[in-house]
mmCIF file of C-alpha atoms in Angstrom:
data_model
loop_
_atom_site.group_PDB
_atom_site.id
_atom_site.type_symbol
_atom_site.label_atom_id
_atom_site.label_comp_id
_atom_site.label_asym_id
_atom_site.label_seq_id
_atom_site.Cartn_x
_atom_site.Cartn_y
_atom_site.Cartn_z
ATOM 1 C CA MET A 1 88.042 66.334 89.188
ATOM 2 C CA ALA A 2 90.283 63.990 87.317
ATOM 3 C CA SER A 3 87.964 61.021 87.792
ATOM 4 C CA SER A 4 85.046 62.798 86.158
ATOM 5 C CA TYR A 5 86.582 62.607 82.692
ATOM 6 C CA GLU A 6 85.206 60.101 80.209
ATOM 7 C CA SER A 7 88.518 58.939 78.806
ATOM 8 C CA PRO A 8 92.249 59.626 79.155
ATOM 9 C CA SER A 9 92.283 61.471 75.847
ATOM 10 C CA GLU A 10 89.490 63.739 77.042
ATOM 11 C CA TYR A 11 91.470 64.478 80.205
ATOM 12 C CA ILE A 12 94.490 65.470 78.184
ATOM 13 C CA SER A 13 92.676 67.497 75.579
ATOM 14 C CA HIS A 14 90.635 69.277 78.224
ATOM 15 C CA HIS A 15 93.802 70.343 80.036
ATOM 16 C CA LEU A 16 95.313 71.555 76.787
ATOM 17 C CA THR A 17 92.385 73.763 75.883
ATOM 18 C CA ASN A 18 92.436 77.451 76.716
ATOM 19 C CA LEU A 19 89.478 79.366 78.060
ATOM 20 C CA LYS A 20 88.482 81.347 74.993
ATOM 21 C CA ILE A 21 86.219 84.268 74.447
ATOM 22 C CA THR A 22 85.165 85.409 71.023
ATOM 23 C CA THR A 23 84.161 88.867 69.979
ATOM 24 C CA GLY A 24 82.447 89.830 66.777
ATOM 25 C CA GLU A 25 82.933 87.210 64.105
ATOM 26 C CA GLY A 26 85.487 85.269 66.102
ATOM 27 C CA GLY A 27 88.247 83.646 64.069
ATOM 28 C CA PHE A 28 91.840 84.836 64.325
ATOM 29 C CA TRP A 29 91.100 88.466 65.106
ATOM 30 C CA GLY A 30 88.174 87.953 67.429
ATOM 31 C CA THR A 31 89.368 85.162 69.684
ATOM 32 C CA PHE A 32 91.224 85.701 72.935
ATOM 33 C CA ASN A 33 92.653 83.122 75.324
ATOM 34 C CA LEU A 34 91.243 84.635 78.461
ATOM 35 C CA ASP A 35 93.109 82.380 80.883
ATOM 36 C CA SER A 36 96.509 83.169 79.343
ATOM 37 C CA LEU A 37 95.827 86.890 79.387
ATOM 38 C CA ILE A 38 94.468 86.994 82.937
ATOM 39 C CA MET A 39 97.331 84.879 84.240
ATOM 40 C CA SER A 40 99.882 87.012 82.367
ATOM 41 C CA VAL A 41 98.464 90.184 83.821
ATOM 42 C CA ILE A 42 98.339 88.796 87.353
ATOM 43 C CA LEU A 43 101.841 87.331 87.124
ATOM 44 C CA GLY A 44 103.260 90.483 85.544
ATOM 45 C CA VAL A 45 101.721 92.622 88.263
ATOM 46 C CA ILE A 46 102.990 90.341 91.026
ATOM 47 C CA GLY A 47 106.464 89.857 89.529
ATOM 48 C CA LEU A 48 107.274 93.397 88.510
ATOM 49 C CA GLY A 49 105.151 94.749 91.380
ATOM 50 C CA ALA A 50 107.593 93.204 93.825
ATOM 51 C CA PHE A 51 110.444 95.010 92.080
ATOM 52 C CA TRP A 52 108.404 98.211 91.953
ATOM 53 C CA LEU A 53 107.783 97.981 95.692
ATOM 54 C CA ALA A 54 111.508 97.586 96.207
ATOM 55 C CA ALA A 55 112.116 100.599 93.947
ATOM 56 C CA GLN A 56 109.660 102.678 95.987
ATOM 57 C CA ARG A 57 111.447 102.020 99.254
ATOM 58 C CA VAL A 58 114.966 101.855 97.883
ATOM 59 C CA THR A 59 117.771 103.293 99.963
ATOM 60 C CA SER A 60 121.405 103.792 99.124
ATOM 61 C CA GLY A 61 122.214 103.118 102.757
ATOM 62 C CA VAL A 62 122.139 99.688 104.354
ATOM 63 C CA PRO A 63 119.647 97.602 102.340
ATOM 64 C CA GLY A 64 117.123 95.304 103.984
ATOM 65 C CA ARG A 65 116.784 91.645 103.090
ATOM 66 C CA PHE A 66 114.151 92.246 100.434
ATOM 67 C CA GLN A 67 116.080 95.069 98.795
ATOM 68 C CA GLY A 68 119.211 92.933 98.987
ATOM 69 C CA PHE A 69 117.476 90.131 97.122
ATOM 70 C CA VAL A 70 116.121 92.518 94.484
ATOM 71 C CA GLU A 71 119.573 94.043 94.059
ATOM 72 C CA ILE A 72 121.147 90.616 93.612
ATOM 73 C CA VAL A 73 118.675 89.856 90.800
ATOM 74 C CA LEU A 74 119.242 93.278 89.269
ATOM 75 C CA GLU A 75 123.013 93.070 89.333
ATOM 76 C CA PHE A 76 122.922 89.532 87.976
ATOM 77 C CA ILE A 77 120.783 90.657 85.038
ATOM 78 C CA ASP A 78 122.839 93.817 84.543
ATOM 79 C CA ASN A 79 126.069 91.813 84.421
ATOM 80 C CA THR A 80 124.570 89.261 82.055
ATOM 81 C CA VAL A 81 123.432 92.024 79.700
ATOM 82 C CA LYS A 82 126.758 93.828 80.081
ATOM 83 C CA ASP A 83 128.545 90.710 78.852
ATOM 84 C CA VAL A 84 126.639 90.708 75.571
ATOM 85 C CA PHE A 85 126.178 94.458 75.168
ATOM 86 C CA PRO A 86 128.765 96.759 76.728
ATOM 87 C CA GLY A 87 127.069 99.966 75.537
ATOM 88 C CA ASP A 88 124.209 101.956 77.035
ATOM 89 C CA ARG A 89 122.041 99.456 78.879
ATOM 90 C CA SER A 90 119.369 101.845 80.117
ATOM 91 C CA PHE A 91 116.776 100.150 77.913
ATOM 92 C CA LEU A 92 118.204 96.688 77.278
ATOM 93 C CA ALA A 93 118.734 95.837 80.949
ATOM 94 C CA PRO A 94 115.168 96.658 82.065
ATOM 95 C CA LEU A 95 113.957 94.716 79.032
ATOM 96 C CA ALA A 96 115.976 91.720 80.183
ATOM 97 C CA LEU A 97 114.590 92.150 83.698
ATOM 98 C CA THR A 98 111.032 92.213 82.370
ATOM 99 C CA ILE A 99 111.579 89.107 80.268
ATOM 100 C CA PHE A 100 113.261 87.208 83.071
ATOM 101 C CA VAL A 101 110.671 88.064 85.715
ATOM 102 C CA LEU A 102 107.660 87.543 83.477
ATOM 103 C CA VAL A 103 108.857 84.255 81.960
ATOM 104 C CA PHE A 104 109.982 83.007 85.340
ATOM 105 C CA MET A 105 106.628 83.797 86.944
ATOM 106 C CA MET A 106 104.715 82.192 84.065
ATOM 107 C CA ASN A 107 106.865 79.073 84.129
ATOM 108 C CA LEU A 108 106.576 78.907 87.900
ATOM 109 C CA MET A 109 102.853 78.229 87.566
ATOM 110 C CA ASP A 110 103.859 74.844 86.180
ATOM 111 C CA LEU A 111 104.760 73.776 89.714
ATOM 112 C CA ILE A 112 101.189 74.148 90.903
ATOM 113 C CA PRO A 113 99.683 70.658 90.481
ATOM 114 C CA ILE A 114 97.500 71.023 87.407
ATOM 115 C CA ASP A 115 94.393 69.382 88.812
ATOM 116 C CA PHE A 116 94.376 71.719 91.811
ATOM 117 C CA VAL A 117 93.732 74.640 89.504
ATOM 118 C CA ALA A 118 91.387 72.713 87.213
ATOM 119 C CA THR A 119 89.307 71.437 90.138
ATOM 120 C CA PHE A 120 89.126 74.867 91.750
ATOM 121 C CA MET A 121 88.130 76.538 88.479
ATOM 122 C CA HIS A 122 85.521 73.857 87.874
ATOM 123 C CA ALA A 123 84.093 74.500 91.314
ATOM 124 C CA ILE A 124 83.563 78.189 90.541
ATOM 125 C CA GLY A 125 82.039 77.348 87.178
ATOM 126 C CA VAL A 126 84.919 77.938 84.770
ATOM 127 C CA SER A 127 85.092 75.228 82.141
ATOM 128 C CA HIS A 128 88.731 75.493 81.057
ATOM 129 C CA TRP A 129 91.770 77.017 82.712
ATOM 130 C CA LYS A 130 95.408 76.684 81.676
ATOM 131 C CA SER A 131 97.346 78.301 84.465
ATOM 132 C CA VAL A 132 100.733 78.329 82.701
ATOM 133 C CA PRO A 133 100.678 81.123 80.101
ATOM 134 C CA SER A 134 104.015 80.034 78.648
ATOM 135 C CA THR A 135 102.357 76.831 77.409
ATOM 136 C CA ASP A 136 100.306 79.062 75.125
ATOM 137 C CA LEU A 137 102.037 79.703 71.811
ATOM 138 C CA ASN A 138 100.290 83.067 71.597
ATOM 139 C CA VAL A 139 102.019 84.266 74.729
ATOM 140 C CA THR A 140 105.514 83.104 73.844
ATOM 141 C CA PHE A 141 105.218 84.437 70.297
ATOM 142 C CA ALA A 142 103.839 87.719 71.598
ATOM 143 C CA MET A 143 107.019 88.168 73.585
ATOM 144 C CA SER A 144 109.399 86.900 70.926
ATOM 145 C CA PHE A 145 107.805 89.091 68.247
ATOM 146 C CA THR A 146 107.991 92.089 70.531
ATOM 147 C CA VAL A 147 111.687 91.310 70.758
ATOM 148 C CA PHE A 148 111.721 91.014 66.959
ATOM 149 C CA MET A 149 110.202 94.481 66.657
ATOM 150 C CA LEU A 150 112.896 95.784 68.952
ATOM 151 C CA ILE A 151 115.577 94.094 66.828
ATOM 152 C CA ILE A 152 114.224 95.896 63.750
ATOM 153 C CA PHE A 153 113.886 99.152 65.665
ATOM 154 C CA PHE A 154 117.436 99.048 66.988
ATOM 155 C CA SER A 155 118.812 98.004 63.609
ATOM 156 C CA PHE A 156 117.310 101.146 62.117
ATOM 157 C CA LYS A 157 118.391 103.242 65.048
ATOM 158 C CA ALA A 158 121.998 102.030 65.032
ATOM 159 C CA LYS A 159 122.590 101.952 61.278
ATOM 160 C CA GLY A 160 119.921 104.184 59.835
ATOM 161 C CA ALA A 161 117.412 103.003 57.221
ATOM 162 C CA GLY A 162 120.024 103.093 54.452
ATOM 163 C CA GLY A 163 122.608 101.242 56.471
ATOM 164 C CA PHE A 164 120.191 98.534 57.521
ATOM 165 C CA ILE A 165 118.909 97.937 53.993
ATOM 166 C CA HIS A 166 122.449 98.056 52.642
ATOM 167 C CA GLU A 167 123.368 95.387 55.165
ATOM 168 C CA LEU A 168 120.383 93.232 54.211
ATOM 169 C CA PHE A 169 121.708 93.055 50.673
ATOM 170 C CA THR A 170 125.456 92.940 51.191
ATOM 171 C CA ALA A 171 126.034 90.843 54.325
ATOM 172 C CA PRO A 172 127.233 88.209 54.891
ATOM 173 C CA PHE A 173 128.601 87.252 51.434
ATOM 174 C CA GLY A 174 129.660 90.560 49.920
ATOM 175 C CA SER A 175 128.455 93.529 47.905
ATOM 176 C CA ASN A 176 128.594 91.960 44.408
ATOM 177 C CA PRO A 177 125.153 92.554 42.770
ATOM 178 C CA LEU A 178 124.967 88.844 41.970
ATOM 179 C CA LEU A 179 125.017 88.103 45.694
ATOM 180 C CA TRP A 180 122.229 90.511 46.610
ATOM 181 C CA ILE A 181 119.454 87.956 46.384
ATOM 182 C CA PRO A 182 121.247 85.212 48.385
ATOM 183 C CA ASN A 183 122.244 87.794 50.976
ATOM 184 C CA LEU A 184 118.688 89.047 51.336
ATOM 185 C CA ALA A 185 117.317 85.515 51.583
ATOM 186 C CA ILE A 186 119.815 84.561 54.266
ATOM 187 C CA ASN A 187 119.143 87.734 56.220
ATOM 188 C CA ILE A 188 115.376 87.351 56.102
ATOM 189 C CA ILE A 189 115.603 83.740 57.216
ATOM 190 C CA GLU A 190 117.961 84.757 59.977
ATOM 191 C CA LEU A 191 115.703 87.578 61.116
ATOM 192 C CA ILE A 192 112.577 85.425 61.144
ATOM 193 C CA ALA A 193 114.350 82.463 62.735
ATOM 194 C CA LYS A 194 115.226 84.531 65.787
ATOM 195 C CA PRO A 195 111.722 85.235 67.136
ATOM 196 C CA VAL A 196 110.353 81.909 65.924
ATOM 197 C CA SER A 197 113.035 79.879 67.659
ATOM 198 C CA LEU A 198 112.783 82.063 70.739
ATOM 199 C CA GLY A 199 109.033 81.602 71.057
ATOM 200 C CA MET A 200 109.019 77.950 70.051
ATOM 201 C CA ARG A 201 111.780 77.018 72.466
ATOM 202 C CA LEU A 202 109.977 78.378 75.500
ATOM 203 C CA PHE A 203 106.625 77.066 74.371
ATOM 204 C CA GLY A 204 108.024 73.615 73.563
ATOM 205 C CA ASN A 205 109.796 73.226 76.868
ATOM 206 C CA MET A 206 106.871 74.306 78.963
ATOM 207 C CA TYR A 207 104.278 72.481 76.897
ATOM 208 C CA ALA A 208 106.233 69.242 77.084
ATOM 209 C CA GLY A 209 106.731 69.685 80.796
ATOM 210 C CA GLU A 210 103.024 70.266 81.283
ATOM 211 C CA LEU A 211 102.247 67.211 79.184
ATOM 212 C CA VAL A 212 104.442 65.013 81.347
ATOM 213 C CA PHE A 213 102.567 66.234 84.438
ATOM 214 C CA MET A 214 99.293 65.348 82.694
ATOM 215 C CA LEU A 215 100.458 61.853 81.799
ATOM 216 C CA LEU A 216 101.590 61.319 85.384
ATOM 217 C CA GLY A 217 98.168 62.577 86.490
ATOM 218 C CA LEU A 218 96.543 59.998 84.230
ATOM 219 C CA LEU A 219 98.740 57.315 85.761
ATOM 220 C CA GLY A 220 97.517 58.419 89.178
ATOM 221 C CA MET A 221 93.913 57.739 88.170
ATOM 222 C CA LEU A 222 94.600 54.028 87.930
ATOM 223 C CA GLY A 223 94.696 53.865 91.739
ATOM 224 C CA GLY A 224 96.728 51.817 94.190
ATOM 225 C CA VAL A 225 100.409 51.496 93.525
ATOM 226 C CA TYR A 226 100.020 53.557 90.330
ATOM 227 C CA THR A 227 98.780 56.533 92.316
ATOM 228 C CA ALA A 228 101.727 56.247 94.679
ATOM 229 C CA GLY A 229 104.076 55.991 91.705
ATOM 230 C CA SER A 230 102.402 58.962 90.083
ATOM 231 C CA ILE A 231 102.911 61.080 93.196
ATOM 232 C CA VAL A 232 106.581 60.145 93.450
ATOM 233 C CA LEU A 233 107.231 60.692 89.750
ATOM 234 C CA SER A 234 105.314 63.981 89.701
ATOM 235 C CA TRP A 235 107.408 65.158 92.602
ATOM 236 C CA GLY A 236 110.604 64.124 90.828
ATOM 237 C CA TRP A 237 109.541 65.803 87.604
ATOM 238 C CA ALA A 238 108.603 68.970 89.522
ATOM 239 C CA VAL A 239 112.055 69.085 91.112
ATOM 240 C CA PHE A 240 113.643 68.670 87.704
ATOM 241 C CA HIS A 241 111.256 71.255 86.344
ATOM 242 C CA ILE A 242 112.555 73.885 88.777
ATOM 243 C CA LEU A 243 115.740 73.820 86.751
ATOM 244 C CA ILE A 244 113.854 74.159 83.462
ATOM 245 C CA ILE A 245 111.762 77.045 84.785
ATOM 246 C CA ILE A 246 114.799 79.138 85.651
ATOM 247 C CA LEU A 247 116.842 77.974 82.693
ATOM 248 C CA GLN A 248 114.161 78.821 80.121
ATOM 249 C CA ALA A 249 113.604 82.253 81.649
ATOM 250 C CA PHE A 250 117.356 82.843 81.583
ATOM 251 C CA ILE A 251 117.736 81.595 77.989
ATOM 252 C CA PHE A 252 114.881 83.767 76.756
ATOM 253 C CA MET A 253 116.442 86.755 78.477
ATOM 254 C CA VAL A 254 120.002 86.161 77.257
ATOM 255 C CA LEU A 255 119.013 85.386 73.663
ATOM 256 C CA SER A 256 116.801 88.477 73.486
ATOM 257 C CA SER A 257 119.712 90.559 74.771
ATOM 258 C CA VAL A 258 122.092 88.932 72.285
ATOM 259 C CA TYR A 259 119.734 89.520 69.350
ATOM 260 C CA ILE A 260 119.202 93.167 70.236
ATOM 261 C CA ALA A 261 122.923 93.625 70.876
ATOM 262 C CA MET A 262 123.602 92.091 67.436
ATOM 263 C CA ALA A 263 121.214 94.613 65.890
ATOM 264 C CA HIS A 264 123.630 97.329 67.026
ATOM 265 C CA GLU A 265 126.583 95.720 65.268
ATOM 266 C CA HIS A 266 127.766 96.888 61.889
ATOM 267 C CA HIS A 267 128.841 94.299 59.358
ATOM 268 C CA MET B 1 96.808 75.671 70.035
ATOM 269 C CA SER B 2 96.023 77.852 67.094
ATOM 270 C CA LEU B 3 97.240 81.414 67.060
ATOM 271 C CA ASN B 4 94.707 84.138 67.673
ATOM 272 C CA ALA B 5 94.395 87.737 68.770
ATOM 273 C CA THR B 6 95.777 86.824 72.216
ATOM 274 C CA LEU B 7 99.128 87.383 70.503
ATOM 275 C CA PHE B 8 98.501 91.116 70.115
ATOM 276 C CA ALA B 9 96.893 91.646 73.483
ATOM 277 C CA MET B 10 99.809 89.886 75.109
ATOM 278 C CA ALA B 11 102.339 91.898 73.080
ATOM 279 C CA VAL B 12 100.702 95.127 74.260
ATOM 280 C CA TRP B 13 100.822 93.932 77.884
ATOM 281 C CA PHE B 14 104.439 92.863 77.437
ATOM 282 C CA ALA B 15 105.378 96.247 75.967
ATOM 283 C CA LEU B 16 103.644 97.978 78.874
ATOM 284 C CA LEU B 17 105.630 95.909 81.340
ATOM 285 C CA ILE B 18 108.878 96.715 79.520
ATOM 286 C CA TRP B 19 108.064 100.410 79.617
ATOM 287 C CA PHE B 20 107.176 100.186 83.298
ATOM 288 C CA ALA B 21 110.413 98.369 84.139
ATOM 289 C CA ALA B 22 112.509 100.816 82.134
ATOM 290 C CA ALA B 23 110.811 103.897 83.579
ATOM 291 C CA LYS B 24 109.809 103.065 87.126
ATOM 292 C CA ILE B 25 111.824 100.098 88.351
ATOM 293 C CA TRP B 26 115.277 100.027 86.848
ATOM 294 C CA PRO B 27 116.456 103.652 87.287
ATOM 295 C CA PRO B 28 115.715 104.099 91.017
ATOM 296 C CA LEU B 29 117.117 100.701 91.950
ATOM 297 C CA MET B 30 120.220 101.086 89.805
ATOM 298 C CA ASN B 31 120.789 104.643 91.067
ATOM 299 C CA ALA B 32 120.653 103.379 94.623
ATOM 300 C CA ILE B 33 123.151 100.624 93.834
ATOM 301 C CA ASP B 34 125.501 103.044 92.061
ATOM 302 C CA GLU B 35 125.163 105.561 94.872
ATOM 303 C CA ARG B 36 125.990 102.920 97.454
ATOM 304 C CA ASN B 37 128.936 101.733 95.381
ATOM 305 C CA LYS B 38 130.193 105.297 95.311
ATOM 306 C CA LYS B 39 129.682 105.628 99.049
ATOM 307 C CA ILE B 40 131.623 102.442 99.652
ATOM 308 C CA ALA B 41 134.398 103.539 97.320
ATOM 309 C CA ASP B 42 134.557 106.926 99.061
ATOM 310 C CA GLY B 43 134.560 105.226 102.431
ATOM 311 C CA LEU B 44 137.419 102.973 101.395
ATOM 312 C CA ALA B 45 139.369 105.936 100.069
ATOM 313 C CA GLU B 46 138.733 107.782 103.336
ATOM 314 C CA ALA B 47 139.894 104.758 105.285
ATOM 315 C CA GLU B 48 143.025 104.605 103.165
ATOM 316 C CA LYS B 49 143.616 108.294 103.834
ATOM 317 C CA GLY B 50 143.021 107.766 107.522
ATOM 318 C CA LYS B 51 145.501 104.916 107.519
ATOM 319 C CA ALA B 52 148.124 107.131 105.854
ATOM 320 C CA ALA B 53 147.416 109.906 108.377
ATOM 321 C CA LEU B 54 147.746 107.399 111.178
ATOM 322 C CA ALA B 55 151.107 106.216 109.844
ATOM 323 C CA GLU B 56 152.205 109.849 109.510
ATOM 324 C CA GLY B 57 151.067 110.541 113.067
ATOM 325 C CA GLU B 58 152.861 107.453 114.257
ATOM 326 C CA LYS B 59 156.031 108.711 112.628
ATOM 327 C CA GLN B 60 155.577 112.155 114.156
ATOM 328 C CA LYS B 61 154.959 110.584 117.498
ATOM 329 C CA ALA B 62 158.221 108.676 117.255
ATOM 330 C CA VAL B 63 160.095 111.852 116.318
ATOM 331 C CA MET B 64 158.500 113.820 119.142
ATOM 332 C CA LEU B 65 159.129 111.033 121.589
ATOM 333 C CA LYS B 66 162.783 110.955 120.605
ATOM 334 C CA GLU B 67 163.017 114.740 120.941
ATOM 335 C CA ALA B 68 161.386 114.633 124.335
ATOM 336 C CA ARG B 69 163.669 111.850 125.435
ATOM 337 C CA ASP B 70 166.722 113.790 124.236
ATOM 338 C CA ALA B 71 165.492 116.930 125.996
ATOM 339 C CA ALA B 72 164.860 114.979 129.167
ATOM 340 C CA GLY B 73 168.337 113.472 128.913
ATOM 341 C CA GLU B 74 169.841 116.904 128.486
ATOM 342 C CA ILE B 75 167.916 118.288 131.429
ATOM 343 C CA LYS B 76 168.985 115.349 133.554
ATOM 344 C CA LEU B 77 172.567 115.811 132.484
ATOM 345 C CA ALA B 78 172.454 119.530 133.264
ATOM 346 C CA ASN B 79 170.886 118.787 136.616
ATOM 347 C CA GLU B 80 173.528 116.262 137.400
ATOM 348 C CA LYS B 81 176.209 118.715 136.383
ATOM 349 C CA GLN B 82 174.672 121.430 138.511
ATOM 350 C CA ALA B 83 174.317 119.093 141.438
ATOM 351 C CA GLN B 84 177.917 118.033 141.041
ATOM 352 C CA ALA B 85 178.950 121.656 140.897
ATOM 353 C CA GLN B 86 176.973 122.406 144.023
ATOM 354 C CA ILE B 87 178.488 119.431 145.771
ATOM 355 C CA ASP B 88 181.927 120.504 144.660
ATOM 356 C CA GLU B 89 181.296 124.044 145.840
ATOM 357 C CA ALA B 90 179.971 122.827 149.139
ATOM 358 C CA LYS B 91 182.973 120.596 149.496
ATOM 359 C CA ALA B 92 185.322 123.465 148.720
ATOM 360 C CA GLN B 93 183.576 125.705 151.200
ATOM 361 C CA ALA B 94 183.652 122.977 153.776
ATOM 362 C CA LYS B 95 187.342 122.541 153.157
ATOM 363 C CA ILE B 96 187.956 126.246 153.478
ATOM 364 C CA GLU B 97 185.914 126.278 156.666
ATOM 365 C CA ALA B 98 187.781 123.275 157.958
ATOM 366 C CA ASP B 99 191.091 124.825 157.056
ATOM 367 C CA ARG B 100 190.058 127.992 158.796
ATOM 368 C CA LEU B 101 188.987 126.089 161.860
ATOM 369 C CA ILE B 102 192.172 124.070 161.824
ATOM 370 C CA ALA B 103 194.238 127.230 161.398
ATOM 371 C CA ALA B 104 192.374 128.894 164.216
ATOM 372 C CA ALA B 105 192.897 125.841 166.379
ATOM 373 C CA HIS B 106 196.575 125.825 165.481
ATOM 374 C CA ALA B 107 196.814 129.520 166.279
ATOM 375 C CA GLN B 108 195.067 128.963 169.572
ATOM 376 C CA ILE B 109 197.326 126.065 170.344
ATOM 377 C CA ALA B 110 200.367 128.185 169.519
ATOM 378 C CA GLN B 111 199.050 130.972 171.689
ATOM 379 C CA GLU B 112 198.429 128.570 174.523
ATOM 380 C CA GLN B 113 201.866 127.155 174.013
ATOM 381 C CA GLN B 114 203.345 130.659 174.064
ATOM 382 C CA LYS B 115 201.372 131.464 177.138
ATOM 383 C CA ALA B 116 202.465 128.268 178.828
ATOM 384 C CA ARG B 117 206.016 128.962 177.853
ATOM 385 C CA GLU B 118 205.743 132.506 179.255
ATOM 386 C CA GLN B 119 204.400 131.111 182.472
ATOM 387 C CA LEU B 120 207.055 128.479 182.561
ATOM 388 C CA ARG B 121 209.681 131.045 181.882
ATOM 389 C CA GLU B 122 208.374 133.235 184.648
ATOM 390 C CA GLN B 123 208.240 130.285 186.998
ATOM 391 C CA VAL B 124 211.748 129.244 185.986
ATOM 392 C CA ALA B 125 212.922 132.802 186.491
ATOM 393 C CA ALA B 126 211.251 132.904 189.849
ATOM 394 C CA LEU B 127 212.741 129.489 190.633
ATOM 395 C CA ALA B 128 216.138 130.682 189.477
ATOM 396 C CA VAL B 129 215.836 133.784 191.532
ATOM 397 C CA ALA B 130 214.738 131.709 194.506
ATOM 398 C CA GLY B 131 217.651 129.352 193.826
ATOM 399 C CA ALA B 132 220.053 132.218 193.529
ATOM 400 C CA GLU B 133 218.650 133.763 196.705
ATOM 401 C CA LYS B 134 219.260 130.590 198.510
ATOM 402 C CA ILE B 135 222.740 130.346 197.018
ATOM 403 C CA LEU B 136 223.630 133.855 197.744
ATOM 404 C CA LYS B 137 221.916 133.762 201.112
ATOM 405 C CA ARG B 138 220.871 137.165 200.629
ATOM 406 C CA GLU B 139 217.982 138.880 199.350
ATOM 407 C CA ILE B 140 218.267 140.151 195.884
ATOM 408 C CA ASP B 141 216.422 143.252 195.320
ATOM 409 C CA ALA B 142 213.967 142.251 192.638
ATOM 410 C CA LYS B 143 213.549 145.767 191.612
ATOM 411 C CA ALA B 144 217.246 146.384 191.380
ATOM 412 C CA HIS B 145 217.865 143.305 189.404
ATOM 413 C CA ALA B 146 214.837 143.438 187.191
ATOM 414 C CA ASP B 147 216.988 144.031 184.145
ATOM 415 C CA MET B 148 219.053 141.031 184.837
ATOM 416 C CA LEU B 149 215.979 138.910 185.482
ATOM 417 C CA ALA B 150 214.381 140.024 182.277
ATOM 418 C CA GLN B 151 217.558 139.138 180.451
ATOM 419 C CA LEU B 152 217.487 135.752 182.028
ATOM 420 C CA LYS B 153 213.889 135.256 181.097
ATOM 421 C CA ALA B 154 214.598 136.090 177.472
ATOM 422 C CA GLN B 155 217.352 133.563 177.315
ATOM 423 C CA LEU B 156 215.021 130.787 178.467
#
């Protein structure tokens, strides 16, 4: 109930607060954002479940409409990954599929008018509920750092421990001992920058988008012509947001593929 | 906004989803796509083969048609020749028959002529004898003068 808030700032801060549970002593290790996790699980199950259903009933004969759609998505992702990594895609392509589907589903929640969810959750006695997991930095960083782990893993796998460490010290400037420290510094910054930028980009886009919806919701509370304007502007922003939803999912997918493909390259 | 243990829970869930996609979703779907691609490629190759076979058959058909036409022409020609020969033979036989008939007719005519002449001769002889009888006013013994009469007849 938007009108039940004391002040605009309370409205905003309420909508930006996750439903938390704490275990043990709480703090960093004991706190979980329950809404983000529940939404992620539901969206992951729905998103990949649809693909799993298609995989269960797959036929190499004439495909139905649903299988046709799933195959279009699959081939699109496979081709995108093939462009950045021409080698064995048996792991990288499903990874890209997972990222694309999960991020897309999470972003898609942004199109549900925020106060619908908040009002419903209030009615069943839940105090806070952020329905877009990708506006939670924990979620985006969880994915980007998983990708980071994979970058490290594939670097070791492709070059061996010696090769990877050798590369850390000798690329990009050269193997002169004087350049070892600058090389290492550059490489560490580069390695860390990848997951951080990946997670921050998605989070920033979705968080900003959510914030604009909230401000438009606030405008709607003023009543009269402001409410009408709020509805029109929210609609316009939602239409524009469709683009962002797909684009951010695509960017996250492509950049993850590029980073992991780069991990295979020898310098 | 602060980071908390959600990060790790989410990473575990994300890793599970990746594993699930890589193990249960991607391979069957991609296999089906590859299999269908292969089927389509095979089908196209078969169609190409069929097309070539059709062209080959078309060529064979033309050759066979030409052969048949030539054979038919030959048969027709032979038939015509045979017919002509039969006609010619028939004509020749007819001519022979006609000639025979004509010859027979001629022979008959000549015979008739001869016969008529004989009769005439006899009549003339008889007339001559009658004339001579009248001239001589006496009866000529036909028996006695048979030689003479026969001579007379031969001269006619």
